[in-house]
Amino acid sequence: MKSLAPIMTAIALVAPAFSQNAEQLMDRARISATLQNADLQGEIDGPKGDTDVSLFLRGKDIQIALGNGQQRFHMRLGDDQYDLFEIINNKTMRFPDSKLQQPLAGSDLTYEDLAFRFLYWPNPKLEGSERVGTRDCWKIRVDNPGRKGAYALAYVWVDKEYGAFMKVEGFDRSGRRIKRFQVSDVMKIGDGKWTLQKMKVSTMNGDRAVSNSNLKFDKPKPGGTR
């Protein structure tokens, strides 16, 4: 059987029927973001300096390590819930849901941001086509099915060619824009898949950016070790 990657790329580029299926578009974005068979190593560049970050992503089972493993977290994702745990002395301890909204290493990224939770919200709605910088993207709306986390809804812009998300804007329950994720660089990870390499994360007050941080990743290596 031939690889499906070239076929999926061609469909994303030229087939109107595929472009109308928001769930398939979000599925491609999830594949690009979660890297089923690879881990990501990089750093968060925030107001308080650089912090090493490692993501071990296996679909809805995610581990986060900060500062060369000095802090380790385990996140399990469900359709309407977050289960977030901290690993201390090889023991897994649960902590309050409010931890989801706390900044990582003093940056503009929170724990729920780094888990890309919004990519898993059900019933996405395609709202049209827009450009993000020089890229043609599909604009998709996703609504939070639960009450946990900072966001009530998010808009996700998915690159028509790469399938990776290029921008996300998150809104709180009063309809106020509170976070913007803007991808500036993507990288190819094989088999026709692309994922983010560098992303600017801005804490927003409506249309104004209050503060900014950068999330940068190196070329991923095959996963399986932790």
CSV table of C-alpha atoms in Angstrom, one decimal:
chain,number,residue,atom,x,y,z
A,1,MET,CA,0.0,0.0,0.0
A,2,LYS,CA,1.3,3.4,-0.9
A,3,SER,CA,1.9,6.1,1.8
A,4,LEU,CA,-1.2,8.2,2.4
A,5,ALA,CA,0.9,11.3,3.2
A,6,PRO,CA,1.1,12.6,-0.4
A,7,ILE,CA,-2.5,11.9,-1.0
A,8,MET,CA,-3.6,13.8,2.2
A,9,THR,CA,-1.4,16.7,1.1
A,10,ALA,CA,-2.9,16.8,-2.3
A,11,ILE,CA,-6.5,16.6,-0.9
A,12,ALA,CA,-5.8,19.5,1.5
A,13,LEU,CA,-4.5,21.6,-1.4
A,14,VAL,CA,-7.1,21.0,-4.1
A,15,ALA,CA,-10.3,19.3,-3.0
A,16,PRO,CA,-13.1,21.6,-2.0
A,17,ALA,CA,-15.0,18.8,-0.3
A,18,PHE,CA,-12.1,18.2,2.1
A,19,SER,CA,-11.8,21.9,2.8
A,20,GLN,CA,-15.4,21.9,4.2
A,21,ASN,CA,-14.7,19.1,6.7
A,22,ALA,CA,-13.5,20.9,9.9
A,23,GLU,CA,-13.0,17.7,11.9
A,24,GLN,CA,-10.6,16.4,9.3
A,25,LEU,CA,-8.7,19.7,9.2
A,26,MET,CA,-8.4,19.7,13.0
A,27,ASP,CA,-7.3,16.1,12.9
A,28,ARG,CA,-4.4,17.1,10.6
A,29,ALA,CA,-3.5,19.9,13.0
A,30,ARG,CA,-3.5,17.4,15.9
A,31,ILE,CA,-1.2,15.1,14.0
A,32,SER,CA,1.2,17.9,13.3
A,33,ALA,CA,1.1,19.2,16.9
A,34,THR,CA,1.2,16.0,18.8
A,35,LEU,CA,3.9,14.0,16.9
A,36,GLN,CA,2.7,10.5,17.8
A,37,ASN,CA,6.2,9.0,17.4
A,38,ALA,CA,8.5,11.8,18.3
A,39,ASP,CA,9.4,14.1,21.3
A,40,LEU,CA,10.1,17.8,21.2
A,41,GLN,CA,13.0,19.5,22.9
A,42,GLY,CA,13.3,23.3,23.0
A,43,GLU,CA,13.0,26.3,25.2
A,44,ILE,CA,10.6,29.0,26.4
A,45,ASP,CA,12.0,32.5,26.0
A,46,GLY,CA,10.1,34.5,28.6
A,47,PRO,CA,10.4,37.8,30.6
A,48,LYS,CA,12.4,35.9,33.3
A,49,GLY,CA,14.9,34.3,30.8
A,50,ASP,CA,15.1,31.0,28.9
A,51,THR,CA,13.8,27.8,30.3
A,52,ASP,CA,14.4,24.4,28.8
A,53,VAL,CA,11.2,22.5,27.9
A,54,SER,CA,10.6,18.9,26.8
A,55,LEU,CA,7.4,17.5,25.5
A,56,PHE,CA,6.7,13.8,25.4
A,57,LEU,CA,3.5,13.6,23.4
A,58,ARG,CA,1.5,10.5,22.8
A,59,GLY,CA,-1.9,11.6,21.6
A,60,LYS,CA,-3.9,12.5,24.8
A,61,ASP,CA,-1.1,11.4,27.1
A,62,ILE,CA,1.4,14.2,27.6
A,63,GLN,CA,4.4,14.7,29.8
A,64,ILE,CA,6.1,18.1,30.2
A,65,ALA,CA,9.6,18.6,31.7
A,66,LEU,CA,11.0,22.0,32.6
A,67,GLY,CA,14.5,23.1,33.5
A,68,ASN,CA,16.3,19.9,32.4
A,69,GLY,CA,13.7,17.8,34.2
A,70,GLN,CA,13.7,19.7,37.5
A,71,GLN,CA,9.9,19.9,37.2
A,72,ARG,CA,7.9,17.2,35.6
A,73,PHE,CA,4.2,17.1,34.8
A,74,HIS,CA,1.8,14.5,33.4
A,75,MET,CA,-1.3,15.5,31.6
A,76,ARG,CA,-4.2,13.3,30.5
A,77,LEU,CA,-6.7,14.8,28.2
A,78,GLY,CA,-10.4,14.0,27.9
A,79,ASP,CA,-13.2,15.6,25.8
A,80,ASP,CA,-14.4,17.7,28.7
A,81,GLN,CA,-11.7,17.5,31.4
A,82,TYR,CA,-8.0,17.9,32.2
A,83,ASP,CA,-6.3,15.5,34.5
A,84,LEU,CA,-3.0,17.2,35.5
A,85,PHE,CA,-0.4,15.6,37.8
A,86,GLU,CA,3.0,16.6,39.1
A,87,ILE,CA,5.7,14.0,39.3
A,88,ILE,CA,7.7,14.5,42.5
A,89,ASN,CA,10.3,11.9,43.6
A,90,ASN,CA,8.8,9.5,41.0
A,91,LYS,CA,5.4,9.8,42.7
A,92,THR,CA,2.4,11.2,40.7
A,93,MET,CA,0.4,13.7,42.6
A,94,ARG,CA,-2.7,15.5,41.5
A,95,PHE,CA,-3.1,19.2,42.0
A,96,PRO,CA,-6.0,21.7,41.6
A,97,ASP,CA,-7.4,22.6,38.2
A,98,SER,CA,-6.4,26.2,38.7
A,99,LYS,CA,-2.8,25.0,38.0
A,100,LEU,CA,-3.8,24.8,34.3
A,101,GLN,CA,-3.9,28.6,34.1
A,102,GLN,CA,-0.7,29.2,35.9
A,103,PRO,CA,2.3,30.6,33.8
A,104,LEU,CA,5.1,28.2,32.9
A,105,ALA,CA,8.5,29.6,34.2
A,106,GLY,CA,7.0,33.1,34.4
A,107,SER,CA,6.2,33.2,30.7
A,108,ASP,CA,3.0,33.8,28.8
A,109,LEU,CA,2.5,30.1,28.3
A,110,THR,CA,0.3,28.1,30.8
A,111,TYR,CA,0.1,24.4,31.3
A,112,GLU,CA,-3.0,24.1,29.2
A,113,ASP,CA,-1.4,26.2,26.4
A,114,LEU,CA,1.5,23.8,26.2
A,115,ALA,CA,-0.8,20.8,25.9
A,116,PHE,CA,-2.7,22.4,22.9
A,117,ARG,CA,-6.0,21.4,24.6
A,118,PHE,CA,-8.0,23.4,22.2
A,119,LEU,CA,-7.1,21.1,19.3
A,120,TYR,CA,-9.1,18.3,21.0
A,121,TRP,CA,-12.3,20.2,21.6
A,122,PRO,CA,-15.2,18.5,19.7
A,123,ASN,CA,-17.5,19.8,17.0
A,124,PRO,CA,-15.2,22.3,15.3
A,125,LYS,CA,-16.8,24.7,12.8
A,126,LEU,CA,-15.2,25.9,9.6
A,127,GLU,CA,-15.7,29.7,9.3
A,128,GLY,CA,-13.9,30.4,6.1
A,129,SER,CA,-10.5,31.0,4.6
A,130,GLU,CA,-8.0,33.7,5.7
A,131,ARG,CA,-4.4,34.5,5.3
A,132,VAL,CA,-2.0,34.4,8.2
A,133,GLY,CA,1.1,36.4,7.1
A,134,THR,CA,1.9,34.9,3.7
A,135,ARG,CA,0.1,31.6,4.3
A,136,ASP,CA,-3.4,30.6,3.1
A,137,CYS,CA,-5.3,29.1,6.0
A,138,TRP,CA,-8.6,27.7,7.0
A,139,LYS,CA,-10.2,29.5,10.0
A,140,ILE,CA,-11.9,27.1,12.4
A,141,ARG,CA,-13.9,27.8,15.6
A,142,VAL,CA,-13.8,25.4,18.6
A,143,ASP,CA,-15.8,25.8,21.8
A,144,ASN,CA,-14.7,24.5,25.2
A,145,PRO,CA,-17.2,21.7,26.0
A,146,GLY,CA,-16.5,22.1,29.8
A,147,ARG,CA,-15.8,24.8,32.4
A,148,LYS,CA,-12.1,24.1,33.1
A,149,GLY,CA,-9.3,26.3,31.8
A,150,ALA,CA,-9.1,29.9,30.8
A,151,TYR,CA,-10.7,29.7,27.4
A,152,ALA,CA,-14.4,29.5,26.5
A,153,LEU,CA,-13.6,29.3,22.7
A,154,ALA,CA,-10.7,29.6,20.3
A,155,TYR,CA,-10.2,30.2,16.7
A,156,VAL,CA,-7.6,28.1,15.0
A,157,TRP,CA,-6.0,28.9,11.6
A,158,VAL,CA,-4.8,25.7,9.8
A,159,ASP,CA,-2.3,26.0,7.0
A,160,LYS,CA,-3.9,24.7,3.7
A,161,GLU,CA,-0.6,23.2,2.5
A,162,TYR,CA,1.2,22.1,5.7
A,163,GLY,CA,-1.9,21.1,7.8
A,164,ALA,CA,-0.2,22.6,10.9
A,165,PHE,CA,-1.9,25.3,12.8
A,166,MET,CA,-0.4,28.8,12.1
A,167,LYS,CA,-2.3,30.9,14.6
A,168,VAL,CA,-4.7,30.5,17.6
A,169,GLU,CA,-6.6,33.1,19.4
A,170,GLY,CA,-8.3,32.2,22.8
A,171,PHE,CA,-11.3,34.1,24.3
A,172,ASP,CA,-12.6,34.0,27.9
A,173,ARG,CA,-16.2,33.5,28.9
A,174,SER,CA,-17.0,37.2,28.6
A,175,GLY,CA,-15.8,37.1,24.9
A,176,ARG,CA,-12.6,38.9,25.5
A,177,ARG,CA,-9.5,37.9,23.6
A,178,ILE,CA,-6.9,36.9,26.1
A,179,LYS,CA,-4.2,34.9,24.3
A,180,ARG,CA,-2.7,34.8,20.8
A,181,PHE,CA,-0.4,32.1,19.4
A,182,GLN,CA,1.4,33.1,16.2
A,183,VAL,CA,3.6,30.5,14.4
A,184,SER,CA,6.5,32.1,12.6
A,185,ASP,CA,8.4,28.9,11.5
A,186,VAL,CA,7.4,25.3,10.8
A,187,MET,CA,9.5,22.2,10.2
A,188,LYS,CA,9.0,19.0,8.3
A,189,ILE,CA,9.2,15.9,10.4
A,190,GLY,CA,8.9,13.3,7.7
A,191,ASP,CA,6.0,11.4,6.0
A,192,GLY,CA,4.6,14.7,4.8
A,193,LYS,CA,3.9,16.0,8.3
A,194,TRP,CA,4.8,19.5,9.6
A,195,THR,CA,4.8,21.0,13.0
A,196,LEU,CA,5.7,24.3,14.7
A,197,GLN,CA,9.3,25.2,15.2
A,198,LYS,CA,8.9,28.7,16.6
A,199,MET,CA,5.8,30.4,18.0
A,200,LYS,CA,5.2,33.8,19.6
A,201,VAL,CA,2.7,33.7,22.5
A,202,SER,CA,1.1,36.9,23.5
A,203,THR,CA,-1.1,37.7,26.5
A,204,MET,CA,-3.8,39.9,25.1
A,205,ASN,CA,-6.1,42.6,26.4
A,206,GLY,CA,-8.5,42.8,23.4
A,207,ASP,CA,-6.4,43.8,20.4
A,208,ARG,CA,-3.4,44.9,22.5
A,209,ALA,CA,-0.5,42.6,23.4
A,210,VAL,CA,0.3,43.0,27.1
A,211,SER,CA,3.4,40.7,27.1
A,212,ASN,CA,5.1,38.3,24.8
A,213,SER,CA,7.1,35.0,25.0
A,214,ASN,CA,8.6,32.7,22.4
A,215,LEU,CA,8.4,28.9,22.3
A,216,LYS,CA,11.1,27.3,20.1
A,217,PHE,CA,11.7,23.6,19.3
A,218,ASP,CA,14.6,21.7,17.8
A,219,LYS,CA,14.2,19.2,15.1
A,220,PRO,CA,12.5,16.2,16.8
A,221,LYS,CA,14.2,12.9,17.4
A,222,PRO,CA,12.3,9.6,17.3
A,223,GLY,CA,10.5,9.1,20.6
A,224,GLY,CA,10.1,6.3,22.9
A,225,THR,CA,12.5,7.2,25.7
A,226,ARG,CA,11.9,9.4,28.7
